[in-house]
PDB file of C-alpha atoms in Angstrom:
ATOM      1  CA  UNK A 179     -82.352 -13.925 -22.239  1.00  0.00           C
ATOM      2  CA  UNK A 180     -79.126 -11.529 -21.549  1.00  0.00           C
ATOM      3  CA  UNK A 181     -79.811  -8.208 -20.336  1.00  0.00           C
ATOM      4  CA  UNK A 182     -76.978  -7.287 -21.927  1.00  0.00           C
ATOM      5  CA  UNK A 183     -79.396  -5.618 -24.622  1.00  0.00           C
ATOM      6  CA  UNK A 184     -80.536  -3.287 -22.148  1.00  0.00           C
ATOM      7  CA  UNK A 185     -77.154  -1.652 -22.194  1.00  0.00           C
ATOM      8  CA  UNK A 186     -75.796   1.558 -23.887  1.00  0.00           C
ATOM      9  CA  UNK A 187     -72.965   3.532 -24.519  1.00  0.00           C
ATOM     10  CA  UNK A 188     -74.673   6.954 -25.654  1.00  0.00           C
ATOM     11  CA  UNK A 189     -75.180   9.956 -23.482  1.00  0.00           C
ATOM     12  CA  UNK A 190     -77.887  10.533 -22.561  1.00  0.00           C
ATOM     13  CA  UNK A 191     -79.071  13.469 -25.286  1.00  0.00           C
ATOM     14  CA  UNK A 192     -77.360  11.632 -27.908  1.00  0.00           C
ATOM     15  CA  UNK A 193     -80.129  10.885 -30.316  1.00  0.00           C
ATOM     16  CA  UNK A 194     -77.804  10.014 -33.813  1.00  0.00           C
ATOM     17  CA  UNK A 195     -75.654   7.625 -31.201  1.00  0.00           C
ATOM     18  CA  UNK A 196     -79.062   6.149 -29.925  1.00  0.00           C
ATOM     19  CA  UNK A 197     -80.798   5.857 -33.394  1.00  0.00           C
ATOM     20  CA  UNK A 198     -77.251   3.956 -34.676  1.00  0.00           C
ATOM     21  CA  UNK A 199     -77.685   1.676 -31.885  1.00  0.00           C
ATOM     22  CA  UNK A 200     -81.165   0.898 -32.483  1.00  0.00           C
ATOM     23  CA  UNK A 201     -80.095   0.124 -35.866  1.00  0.00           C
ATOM     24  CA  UNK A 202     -78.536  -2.999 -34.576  1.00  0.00           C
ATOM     25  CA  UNK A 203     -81.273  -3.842 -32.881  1.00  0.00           C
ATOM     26  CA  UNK A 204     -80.641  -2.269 -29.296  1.00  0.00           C
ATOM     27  CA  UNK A 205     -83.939  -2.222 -27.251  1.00  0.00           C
ATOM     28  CA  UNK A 206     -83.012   0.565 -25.351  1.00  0.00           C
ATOM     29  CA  UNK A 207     -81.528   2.744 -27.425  1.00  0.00           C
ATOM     30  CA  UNK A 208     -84.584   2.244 -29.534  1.00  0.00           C
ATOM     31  CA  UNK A 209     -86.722   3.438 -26.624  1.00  0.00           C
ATOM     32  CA  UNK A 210     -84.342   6.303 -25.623  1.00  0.00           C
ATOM     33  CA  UNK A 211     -84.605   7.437 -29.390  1.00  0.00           C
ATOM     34  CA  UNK A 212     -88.182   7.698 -29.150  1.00  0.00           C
ATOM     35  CA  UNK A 213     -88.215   9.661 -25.434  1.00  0.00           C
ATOM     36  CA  UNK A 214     -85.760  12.494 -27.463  1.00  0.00           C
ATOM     37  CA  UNK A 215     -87.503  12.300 -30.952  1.00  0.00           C
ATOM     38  CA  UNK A 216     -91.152  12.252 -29.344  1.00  0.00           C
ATOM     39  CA  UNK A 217     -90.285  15.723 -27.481  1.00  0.00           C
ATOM     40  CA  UNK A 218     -87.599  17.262 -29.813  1.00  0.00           C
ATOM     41  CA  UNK A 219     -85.158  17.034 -27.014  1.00  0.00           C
ATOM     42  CA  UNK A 220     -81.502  16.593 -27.495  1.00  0.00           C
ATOM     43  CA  UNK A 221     -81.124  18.231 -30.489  1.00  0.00           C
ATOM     44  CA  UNK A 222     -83.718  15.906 -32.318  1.00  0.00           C
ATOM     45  CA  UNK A 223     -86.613  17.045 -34.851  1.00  0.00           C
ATOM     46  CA  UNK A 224     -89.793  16.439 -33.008  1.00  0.00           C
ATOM     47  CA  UNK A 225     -91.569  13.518 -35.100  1.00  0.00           C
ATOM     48  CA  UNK A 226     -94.131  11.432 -33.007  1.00  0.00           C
ATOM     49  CA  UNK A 227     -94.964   8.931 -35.411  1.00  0.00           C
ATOM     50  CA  UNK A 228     -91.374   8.149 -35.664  1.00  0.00           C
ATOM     51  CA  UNK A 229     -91.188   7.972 -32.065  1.00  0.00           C
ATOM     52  CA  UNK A 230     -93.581   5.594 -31.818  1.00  0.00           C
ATOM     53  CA  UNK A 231     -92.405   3.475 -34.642  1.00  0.00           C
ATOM     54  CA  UNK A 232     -89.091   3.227 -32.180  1.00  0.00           C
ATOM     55  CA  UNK A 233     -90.732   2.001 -29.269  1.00  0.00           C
ATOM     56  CA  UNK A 234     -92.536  -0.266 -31.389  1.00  0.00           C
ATOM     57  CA  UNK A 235     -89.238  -1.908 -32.287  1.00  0.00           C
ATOM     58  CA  UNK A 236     -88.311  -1.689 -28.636  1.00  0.00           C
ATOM     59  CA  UNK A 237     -91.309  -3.863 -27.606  1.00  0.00           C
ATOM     60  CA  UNK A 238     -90.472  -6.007 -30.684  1.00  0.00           C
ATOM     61  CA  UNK A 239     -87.117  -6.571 -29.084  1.00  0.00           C
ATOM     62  CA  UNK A 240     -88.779  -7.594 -26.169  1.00  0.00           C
ATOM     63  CA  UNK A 241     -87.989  -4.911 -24.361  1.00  0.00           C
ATOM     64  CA  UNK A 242     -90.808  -4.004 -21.480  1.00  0.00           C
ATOM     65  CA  UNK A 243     -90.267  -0.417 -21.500  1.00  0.00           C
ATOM     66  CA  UNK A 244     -91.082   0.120 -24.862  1.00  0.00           C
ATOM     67  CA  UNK A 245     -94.150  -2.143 -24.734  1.00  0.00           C
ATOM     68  CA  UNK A 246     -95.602  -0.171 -22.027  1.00  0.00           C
ATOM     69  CA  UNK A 247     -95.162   3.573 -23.631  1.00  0.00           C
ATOM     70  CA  UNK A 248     -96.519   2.108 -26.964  1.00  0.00           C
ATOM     71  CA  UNK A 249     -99.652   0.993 -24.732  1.00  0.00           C
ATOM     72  CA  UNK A 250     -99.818   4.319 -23.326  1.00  0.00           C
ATOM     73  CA  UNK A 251     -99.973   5.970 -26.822  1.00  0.00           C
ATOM     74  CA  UNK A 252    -102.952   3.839 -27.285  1.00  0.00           C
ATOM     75  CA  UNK A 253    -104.901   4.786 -23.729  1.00  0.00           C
ATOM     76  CA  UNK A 254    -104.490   8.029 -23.855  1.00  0.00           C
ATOM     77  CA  UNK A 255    -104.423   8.710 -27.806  1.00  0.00           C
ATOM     78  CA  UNK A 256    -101.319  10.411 -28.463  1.00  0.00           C
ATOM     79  CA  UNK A 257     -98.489  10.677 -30.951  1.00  0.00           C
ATOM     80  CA  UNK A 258    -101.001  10.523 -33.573  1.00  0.00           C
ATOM     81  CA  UNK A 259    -103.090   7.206 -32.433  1.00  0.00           C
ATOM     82  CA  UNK A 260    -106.782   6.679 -31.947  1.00  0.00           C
ATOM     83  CA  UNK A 261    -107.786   5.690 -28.518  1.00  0.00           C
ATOM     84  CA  UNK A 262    -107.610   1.830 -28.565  1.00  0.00           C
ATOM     85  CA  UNK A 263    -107.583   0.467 -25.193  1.00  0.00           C
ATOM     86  CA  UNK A 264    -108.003  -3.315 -26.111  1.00  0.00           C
ATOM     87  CA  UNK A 265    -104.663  -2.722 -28.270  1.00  0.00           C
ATOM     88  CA  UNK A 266    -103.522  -0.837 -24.957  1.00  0.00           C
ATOM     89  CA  UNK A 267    -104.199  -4.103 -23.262  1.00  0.00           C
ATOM     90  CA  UNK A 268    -101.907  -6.269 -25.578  1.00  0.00           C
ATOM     91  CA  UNK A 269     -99.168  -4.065 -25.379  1.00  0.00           C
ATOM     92  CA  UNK A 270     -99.480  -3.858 -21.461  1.00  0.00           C
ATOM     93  CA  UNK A 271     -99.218  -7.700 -21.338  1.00  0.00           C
ATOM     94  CA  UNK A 272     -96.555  -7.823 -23.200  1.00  0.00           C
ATOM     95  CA  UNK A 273     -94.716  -5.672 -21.042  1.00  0.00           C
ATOM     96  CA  UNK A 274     -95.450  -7.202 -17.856  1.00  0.00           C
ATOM     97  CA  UNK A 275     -94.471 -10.388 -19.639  1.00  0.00           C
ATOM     98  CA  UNK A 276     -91.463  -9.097 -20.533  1.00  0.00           C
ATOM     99  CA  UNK A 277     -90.779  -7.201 -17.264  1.00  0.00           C
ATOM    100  CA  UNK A 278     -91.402 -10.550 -15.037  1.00  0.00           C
ATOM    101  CA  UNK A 279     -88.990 -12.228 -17.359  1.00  0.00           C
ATOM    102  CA  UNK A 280     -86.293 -10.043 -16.768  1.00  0.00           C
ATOM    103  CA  UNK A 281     -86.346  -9.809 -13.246  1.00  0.00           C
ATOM    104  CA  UNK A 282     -86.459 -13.409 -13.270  1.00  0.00           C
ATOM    105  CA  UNK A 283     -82.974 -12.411 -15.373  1.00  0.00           C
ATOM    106  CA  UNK A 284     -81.750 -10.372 -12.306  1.00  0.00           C
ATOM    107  CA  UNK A 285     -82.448  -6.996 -14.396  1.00  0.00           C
ATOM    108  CA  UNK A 286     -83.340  -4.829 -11.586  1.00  0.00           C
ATOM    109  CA  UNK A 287     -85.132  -1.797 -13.283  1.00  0.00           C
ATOM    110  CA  UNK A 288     -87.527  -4.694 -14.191  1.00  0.00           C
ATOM    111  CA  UNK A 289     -88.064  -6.292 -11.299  1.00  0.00           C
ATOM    112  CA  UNK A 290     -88.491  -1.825  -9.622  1.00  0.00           C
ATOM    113  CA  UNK A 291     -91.364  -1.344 -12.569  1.00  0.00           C
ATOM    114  CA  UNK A 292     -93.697  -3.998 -11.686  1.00  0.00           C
ATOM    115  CA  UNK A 293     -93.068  -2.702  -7.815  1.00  0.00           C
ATOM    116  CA  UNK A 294     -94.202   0.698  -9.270  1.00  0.00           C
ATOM    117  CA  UNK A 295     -96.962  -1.056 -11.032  1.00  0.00           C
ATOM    118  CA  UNK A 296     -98.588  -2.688  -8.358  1.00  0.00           C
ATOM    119  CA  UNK A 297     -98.299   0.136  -6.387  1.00  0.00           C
ATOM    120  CA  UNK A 298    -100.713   1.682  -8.439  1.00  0.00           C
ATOM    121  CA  UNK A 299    -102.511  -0.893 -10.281  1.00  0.00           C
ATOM    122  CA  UNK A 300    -104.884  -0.425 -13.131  1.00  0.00           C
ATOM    123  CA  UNK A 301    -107.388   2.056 -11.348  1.00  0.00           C
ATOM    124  CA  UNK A 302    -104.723   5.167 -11.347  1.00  0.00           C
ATOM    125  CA  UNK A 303    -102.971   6.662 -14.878  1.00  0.00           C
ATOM    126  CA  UNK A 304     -99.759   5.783 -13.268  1.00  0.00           C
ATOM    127  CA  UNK A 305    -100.645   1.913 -12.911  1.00  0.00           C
ATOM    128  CA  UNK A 306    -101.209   0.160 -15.981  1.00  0.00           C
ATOM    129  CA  UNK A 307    -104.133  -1.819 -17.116  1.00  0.00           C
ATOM    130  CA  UNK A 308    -102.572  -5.835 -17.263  1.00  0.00           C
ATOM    131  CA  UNK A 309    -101.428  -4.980 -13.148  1.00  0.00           C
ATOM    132  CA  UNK A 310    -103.621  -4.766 -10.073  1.00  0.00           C
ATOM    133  CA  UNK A 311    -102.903  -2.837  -7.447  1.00  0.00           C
ATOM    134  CA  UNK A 312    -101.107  -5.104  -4.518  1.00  0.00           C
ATOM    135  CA  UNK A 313     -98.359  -3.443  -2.211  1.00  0.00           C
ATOM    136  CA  UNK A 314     -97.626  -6.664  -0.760  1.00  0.00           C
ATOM    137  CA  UNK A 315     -96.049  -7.101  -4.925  1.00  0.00           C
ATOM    138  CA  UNK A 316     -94.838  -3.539  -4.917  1.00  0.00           C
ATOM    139  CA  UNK A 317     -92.434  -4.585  -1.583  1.00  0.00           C
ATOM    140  CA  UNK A 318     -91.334  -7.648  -3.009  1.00  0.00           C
ATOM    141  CA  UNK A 319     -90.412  -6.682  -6.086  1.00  0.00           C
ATOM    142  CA  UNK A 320     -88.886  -3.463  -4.318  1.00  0.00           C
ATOM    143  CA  UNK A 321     -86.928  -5.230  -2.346  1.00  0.00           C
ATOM    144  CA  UNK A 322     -85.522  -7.917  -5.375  1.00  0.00           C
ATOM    145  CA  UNK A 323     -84.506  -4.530  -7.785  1.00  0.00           C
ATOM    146  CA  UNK A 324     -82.519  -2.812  -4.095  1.00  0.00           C
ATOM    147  CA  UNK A 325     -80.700  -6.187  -3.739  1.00  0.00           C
ATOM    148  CA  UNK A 326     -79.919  -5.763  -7.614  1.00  0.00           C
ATOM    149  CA  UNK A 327     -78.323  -2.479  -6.466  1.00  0.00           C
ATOM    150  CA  UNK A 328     -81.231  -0.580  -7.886  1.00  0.00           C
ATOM    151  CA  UNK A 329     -81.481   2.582  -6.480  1.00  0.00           C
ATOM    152  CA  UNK A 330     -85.022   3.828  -7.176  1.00  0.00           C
ATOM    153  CA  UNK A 331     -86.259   0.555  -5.342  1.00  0.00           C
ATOM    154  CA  UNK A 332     -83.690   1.130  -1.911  1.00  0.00           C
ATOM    155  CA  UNK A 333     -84.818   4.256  -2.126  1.00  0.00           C
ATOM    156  CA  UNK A 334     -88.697   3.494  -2.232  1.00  0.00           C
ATOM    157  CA  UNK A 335     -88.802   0.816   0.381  1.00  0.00           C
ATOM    158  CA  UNK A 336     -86.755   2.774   2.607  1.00  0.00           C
ATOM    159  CA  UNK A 337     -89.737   5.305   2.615  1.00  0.00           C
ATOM    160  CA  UNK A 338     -92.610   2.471   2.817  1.00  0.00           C
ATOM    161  CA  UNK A 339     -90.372   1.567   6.508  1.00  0.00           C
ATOM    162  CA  UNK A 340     -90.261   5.188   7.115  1.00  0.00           C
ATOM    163  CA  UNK A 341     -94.154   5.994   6.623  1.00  0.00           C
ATOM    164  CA  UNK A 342     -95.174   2.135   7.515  1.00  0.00           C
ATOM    165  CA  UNK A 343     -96.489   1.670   4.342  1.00  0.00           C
ATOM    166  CA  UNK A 344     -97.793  -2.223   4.107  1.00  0.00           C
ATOM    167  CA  UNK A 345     -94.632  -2.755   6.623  1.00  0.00           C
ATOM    168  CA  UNK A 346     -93.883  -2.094  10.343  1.00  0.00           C
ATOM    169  CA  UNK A 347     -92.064   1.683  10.542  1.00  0.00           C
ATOM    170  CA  UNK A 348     -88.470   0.809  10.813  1.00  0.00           C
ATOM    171  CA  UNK A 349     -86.102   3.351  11.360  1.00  0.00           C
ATOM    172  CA  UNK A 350     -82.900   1.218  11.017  1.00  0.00           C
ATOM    173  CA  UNK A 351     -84.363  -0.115   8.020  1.00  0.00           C
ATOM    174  CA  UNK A 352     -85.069   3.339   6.478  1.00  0.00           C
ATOM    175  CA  UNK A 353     -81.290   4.294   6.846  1.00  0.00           C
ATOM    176  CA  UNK A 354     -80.077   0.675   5.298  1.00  0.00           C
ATOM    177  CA  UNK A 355     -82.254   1.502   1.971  1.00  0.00           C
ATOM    178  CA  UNK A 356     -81.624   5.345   2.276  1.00  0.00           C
ATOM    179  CA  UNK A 357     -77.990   4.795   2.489  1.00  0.00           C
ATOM    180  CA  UNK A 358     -77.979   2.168  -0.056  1.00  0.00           C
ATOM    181  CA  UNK A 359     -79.817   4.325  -2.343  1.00  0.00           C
ATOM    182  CA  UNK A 360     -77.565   7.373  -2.000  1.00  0.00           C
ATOM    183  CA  UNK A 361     -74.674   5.777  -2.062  1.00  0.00           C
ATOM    184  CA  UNK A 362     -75.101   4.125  -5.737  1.00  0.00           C
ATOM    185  CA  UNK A 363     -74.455   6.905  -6.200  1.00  0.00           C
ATOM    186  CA  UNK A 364     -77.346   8.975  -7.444  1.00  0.00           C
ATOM    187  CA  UNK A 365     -77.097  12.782  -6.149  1.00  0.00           C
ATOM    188  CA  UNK A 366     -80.881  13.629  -7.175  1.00  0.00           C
ATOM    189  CA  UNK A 367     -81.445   9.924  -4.908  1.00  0.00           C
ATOM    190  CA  UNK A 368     -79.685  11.863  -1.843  1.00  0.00           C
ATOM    191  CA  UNK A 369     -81.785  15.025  -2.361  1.00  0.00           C
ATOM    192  CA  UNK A 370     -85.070  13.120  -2.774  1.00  0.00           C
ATOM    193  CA  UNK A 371     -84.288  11.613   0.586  1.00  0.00           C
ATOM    194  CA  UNK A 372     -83.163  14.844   2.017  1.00  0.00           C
ATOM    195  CA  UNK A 373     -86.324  16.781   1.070  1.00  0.00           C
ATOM    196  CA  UNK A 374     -88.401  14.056   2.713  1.00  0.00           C
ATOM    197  CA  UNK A 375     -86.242  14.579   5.880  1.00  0.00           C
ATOM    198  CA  UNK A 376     -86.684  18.615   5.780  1.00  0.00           C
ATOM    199  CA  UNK A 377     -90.034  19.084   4.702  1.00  0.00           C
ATOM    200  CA  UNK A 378     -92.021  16.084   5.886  1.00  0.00           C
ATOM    201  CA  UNK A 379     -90.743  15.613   9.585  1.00  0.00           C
ATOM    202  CA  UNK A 380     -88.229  18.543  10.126  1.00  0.00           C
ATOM    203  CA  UNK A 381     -85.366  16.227  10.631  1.00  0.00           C
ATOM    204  CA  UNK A 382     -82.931  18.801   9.845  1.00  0.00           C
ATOM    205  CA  UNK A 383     -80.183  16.480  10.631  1.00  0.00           C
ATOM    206  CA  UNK A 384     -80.848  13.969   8.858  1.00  0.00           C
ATOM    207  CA  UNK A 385     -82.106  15.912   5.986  1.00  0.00           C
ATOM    208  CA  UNK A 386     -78.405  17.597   6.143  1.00  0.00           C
ATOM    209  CA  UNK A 387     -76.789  13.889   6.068  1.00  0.00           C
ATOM    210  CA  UNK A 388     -78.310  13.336   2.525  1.00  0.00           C
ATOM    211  CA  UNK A 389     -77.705  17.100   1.473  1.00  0.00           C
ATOM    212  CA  UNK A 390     -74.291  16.697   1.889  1.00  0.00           C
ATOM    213  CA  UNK A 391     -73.648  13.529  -0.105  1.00  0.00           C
ATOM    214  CA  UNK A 392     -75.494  14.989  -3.309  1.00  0.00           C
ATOM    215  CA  UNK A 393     -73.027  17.982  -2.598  1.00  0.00           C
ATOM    216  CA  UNK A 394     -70.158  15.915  -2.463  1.00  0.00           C
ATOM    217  CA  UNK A 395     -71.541  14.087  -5.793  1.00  0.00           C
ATOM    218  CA  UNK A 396     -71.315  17.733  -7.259  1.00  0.00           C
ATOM    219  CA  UNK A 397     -75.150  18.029  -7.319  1.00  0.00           C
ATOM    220  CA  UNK A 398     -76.048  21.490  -7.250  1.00  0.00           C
ATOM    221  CA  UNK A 399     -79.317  21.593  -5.713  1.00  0.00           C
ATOM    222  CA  UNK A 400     -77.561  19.070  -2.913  1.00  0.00           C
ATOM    223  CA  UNK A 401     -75.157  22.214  -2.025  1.00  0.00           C
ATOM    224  CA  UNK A 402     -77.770  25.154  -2.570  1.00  0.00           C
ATOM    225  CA  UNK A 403     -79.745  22.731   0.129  1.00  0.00           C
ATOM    226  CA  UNK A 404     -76.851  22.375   2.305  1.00  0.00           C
ATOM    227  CA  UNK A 405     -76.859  25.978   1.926  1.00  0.00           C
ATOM    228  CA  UNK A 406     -80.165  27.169   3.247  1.00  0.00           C
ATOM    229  CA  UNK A 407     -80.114  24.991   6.180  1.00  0.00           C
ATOM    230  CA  UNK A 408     -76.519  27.798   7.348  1.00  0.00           C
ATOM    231  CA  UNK A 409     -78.902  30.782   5.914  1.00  0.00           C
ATOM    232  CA  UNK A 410     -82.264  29.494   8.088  1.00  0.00           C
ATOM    233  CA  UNK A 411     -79.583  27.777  11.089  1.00  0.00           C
ATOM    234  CA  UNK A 412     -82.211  24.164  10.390  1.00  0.00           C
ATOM    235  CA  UNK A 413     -80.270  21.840  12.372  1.00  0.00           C
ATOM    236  CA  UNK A 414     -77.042  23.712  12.262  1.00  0.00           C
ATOM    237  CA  UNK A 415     -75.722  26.925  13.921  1.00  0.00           C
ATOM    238  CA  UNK A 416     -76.614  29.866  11.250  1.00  0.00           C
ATOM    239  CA  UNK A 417     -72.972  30.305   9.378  1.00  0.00           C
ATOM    240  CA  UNK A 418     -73.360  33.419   6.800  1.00  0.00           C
ATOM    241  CA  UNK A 419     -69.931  32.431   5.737  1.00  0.00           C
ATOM    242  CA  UNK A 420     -70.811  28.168   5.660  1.00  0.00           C
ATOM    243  CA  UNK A 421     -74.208  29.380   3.520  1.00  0.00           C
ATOM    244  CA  UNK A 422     -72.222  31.184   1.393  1.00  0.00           C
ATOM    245  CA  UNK A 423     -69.404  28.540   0.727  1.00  0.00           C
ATOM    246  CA  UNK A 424     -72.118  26.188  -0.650  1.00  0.00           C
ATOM    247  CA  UNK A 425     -74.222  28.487  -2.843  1.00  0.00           C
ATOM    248  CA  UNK A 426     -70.765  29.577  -4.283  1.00  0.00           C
ATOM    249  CA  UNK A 427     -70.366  25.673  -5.052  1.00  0.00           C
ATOM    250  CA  UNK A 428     -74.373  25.483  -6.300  1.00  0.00           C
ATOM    251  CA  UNK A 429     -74.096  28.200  -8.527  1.00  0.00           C
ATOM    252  CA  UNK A 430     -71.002  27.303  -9.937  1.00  0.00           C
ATOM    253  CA  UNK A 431     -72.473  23.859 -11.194  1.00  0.00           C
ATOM    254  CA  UNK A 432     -75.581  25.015 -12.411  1.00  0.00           C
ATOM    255  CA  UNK A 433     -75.983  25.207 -16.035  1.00  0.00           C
ATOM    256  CA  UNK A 434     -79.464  27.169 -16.566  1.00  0.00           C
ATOM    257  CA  UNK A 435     -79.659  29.087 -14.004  1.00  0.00           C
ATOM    258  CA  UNK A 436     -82.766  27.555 -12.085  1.00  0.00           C
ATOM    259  CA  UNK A 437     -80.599  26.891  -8.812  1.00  0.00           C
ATOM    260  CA  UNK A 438     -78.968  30.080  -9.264  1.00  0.00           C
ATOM    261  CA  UNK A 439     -82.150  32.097  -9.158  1.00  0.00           C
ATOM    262  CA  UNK A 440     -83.222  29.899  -6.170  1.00  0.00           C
ATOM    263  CA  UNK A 441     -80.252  30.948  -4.298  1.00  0.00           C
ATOM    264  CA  UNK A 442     -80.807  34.685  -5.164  1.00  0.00           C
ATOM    265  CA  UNK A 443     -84.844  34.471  -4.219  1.00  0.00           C
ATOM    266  CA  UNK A 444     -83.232  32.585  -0.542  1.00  0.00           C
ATOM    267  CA  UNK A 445     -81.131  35.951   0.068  1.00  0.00           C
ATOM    268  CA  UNK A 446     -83.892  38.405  -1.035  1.00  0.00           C
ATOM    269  CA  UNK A 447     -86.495  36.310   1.412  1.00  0.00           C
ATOM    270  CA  UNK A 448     -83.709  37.134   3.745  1.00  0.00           C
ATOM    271  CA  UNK A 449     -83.611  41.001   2.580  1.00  0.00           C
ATOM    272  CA  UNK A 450     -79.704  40.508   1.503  1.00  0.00           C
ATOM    273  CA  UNK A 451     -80.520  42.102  -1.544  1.00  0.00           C
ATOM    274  CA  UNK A 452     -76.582  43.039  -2.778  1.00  0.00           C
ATOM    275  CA  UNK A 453     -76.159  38.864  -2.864  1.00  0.00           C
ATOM    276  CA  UNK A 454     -79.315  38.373  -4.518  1.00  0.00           C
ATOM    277  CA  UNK A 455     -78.810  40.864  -7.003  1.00  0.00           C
ATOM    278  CA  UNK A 456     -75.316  38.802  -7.695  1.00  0.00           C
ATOM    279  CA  UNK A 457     -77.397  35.747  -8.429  1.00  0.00           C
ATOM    280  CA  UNK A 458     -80.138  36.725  -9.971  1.00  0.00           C
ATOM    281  CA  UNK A 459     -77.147  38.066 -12.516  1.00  0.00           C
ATOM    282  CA  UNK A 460     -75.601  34.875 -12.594  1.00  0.00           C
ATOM    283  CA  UNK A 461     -79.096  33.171 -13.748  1.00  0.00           C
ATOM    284  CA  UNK A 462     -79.732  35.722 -16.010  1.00  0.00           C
ATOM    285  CA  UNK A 463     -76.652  35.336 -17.918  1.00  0.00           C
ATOM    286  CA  UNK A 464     -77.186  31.202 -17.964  1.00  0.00           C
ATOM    287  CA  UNK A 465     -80.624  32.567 -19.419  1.00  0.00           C
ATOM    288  CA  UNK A 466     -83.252  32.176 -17.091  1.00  0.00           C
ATOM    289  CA  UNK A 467     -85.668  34.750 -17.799  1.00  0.00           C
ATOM    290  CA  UNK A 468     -87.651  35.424 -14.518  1.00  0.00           C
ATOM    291  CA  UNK A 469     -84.387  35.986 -13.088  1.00  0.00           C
ATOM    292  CA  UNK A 470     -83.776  38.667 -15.110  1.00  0.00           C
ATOM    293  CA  UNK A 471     -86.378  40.249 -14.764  1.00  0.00           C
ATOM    294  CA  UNK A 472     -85.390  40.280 -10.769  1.00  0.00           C
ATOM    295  CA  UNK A 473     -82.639  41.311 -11.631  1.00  0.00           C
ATOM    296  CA  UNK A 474     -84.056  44.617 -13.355  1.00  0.00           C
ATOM    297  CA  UNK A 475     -86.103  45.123 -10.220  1.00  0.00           C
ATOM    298  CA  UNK A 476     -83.301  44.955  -7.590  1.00  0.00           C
ATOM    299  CA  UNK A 477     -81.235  47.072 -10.218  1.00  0.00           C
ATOM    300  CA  UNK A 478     -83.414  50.215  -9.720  1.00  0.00           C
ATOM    301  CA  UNK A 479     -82.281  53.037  -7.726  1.00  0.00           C
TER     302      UNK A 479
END
């Protein structure tokens, strides 16, 4: 079977673009329509029965994705459905049917879901109940979605050789997945990666490496990151003027002022309080409300 189905052309928050597609029978797009509709997101009326009817035709379509969240609605007993965890069952073999056939088809998310399965297995909420926990699975499927230039499952396996997770720690291993994964690209990847770097070993310089590219991707927490490693002088001389440079960039891409008001709470940690007054401004006009109510604070004579 093509995995050509498994393709779209919507954005992302496009729900009328996603519905049209499902229309014609698009698995994705069916499940997509059902993420937006299920949480009113994207400028969709909330409607969780209709929701569910989508991923129902997504799992119809033989799509694995869909499968799975429709057996979720029946283990947990949401969107409107009784608790039903034999029906839970069917729809979780379906979609570990359907995901083994399509990483069989080279689809690589596929192949990275039942590696997430097995990592987890049937004994944790974020496992499924048709999938038993086995991380000699969760590598090899892993590693078949990161050769299928997946970047969730670089990324992954590049942490099991970094922790030694069911495999010998590897350090030129963890930069072959890392880099693999960051350079897909996907900036939230690179900052993933860095924030393991920074806060789990203090490998400032490394955690700078992967900062950096999720800058250059235009990522905004990537920059504000790049940022606080000049204001703190983390594996770099301390640069006021290098700090500043970045947050400049950070702030300018944010859209809703959450990395905006981070930057601001950075500079009044560092009792700069004329620069975090500035962007605890610039949050509160993207409307971010705790900001402005630091802002009001700072504001006081």
């Amino acid at each position: 079977k093509s995995t050509q189905i498994y393709q779209t052309q919507c954005a992302k928050s496009d729900v009328n673009c996603f519905e049209s597609e499902c229309s014609k029978d698009n698995a994705l797009s069916c499940e997509k329509a059902a993420e937006l509709i299920y949480w009113g997101e994207g400028g969709a009326q909330k409607d969780e029965i209709k929701a569910k009817a989508y991923l129902e035709k997504s799992c119809d379509l033989q799509y694995g994705f869909g499968c799975e969240k429709v057996g979720d609605l029946y283990r947990f007993g949401n969107a409107h459905t009784n608790k039903d965890e034999k029906q839970a069952k069917i729809y979780y073999d379906k979609s570990t049917e359907f995901y083994k056939k399509d990483c069989a088809a080279n689809y690589g998310e596929a192949c990275y879901r039942l590696g997430y399965l097995h990592l987890y297995g049937s004994e944790y909420d974020a496992g499924n109940m048709s999938v038993e926990k086995d991380l000699n699975q969760t590598v090899f499927y892993y590693d078949k979605s990161c050769e299928l230039n997946y970047a969730l499952g670089c990324r992954n396996l590049g942490n099991f050789y970094r922790i030694g997770l069911n495999v010998e720690q590897n350090e030129s291993k963890v930069k072959a997945y890392f880099d693999k994964a960051c350079e897909m690209p996907d900036s939230e990847i690179c900052v993933w990666i860095g924030d393991k770097y920074y806060f789990s070993v203090e490998d400032f310089e490394k955690s700078r490496i992967y900062y950096e590219k999720a800058c250059e991707l235009n990522d905004a927490w990537g920059c504000s990151d790049v940022g606080r490693l000049y204001i703190e002088g983390s594996g770099v001389d301390k640069d006021i003027k290098q700090a500043e440079m970045y947050f400049d960039k950070a702030c300018g891409l944010d859209t809703k002022g959450y990395v905006c008001n981070h930057i601001a709470s950075i500079y009044h940690n560092e009792k700069d309080d004329d620069n975090a007054r500035a962007y605890f401004k610039k949050a509160c006009d993207m409307g971010h409300s705790r900001a402005c109510e630091q802002y009001k604070r700072l504001a006081l004579p």
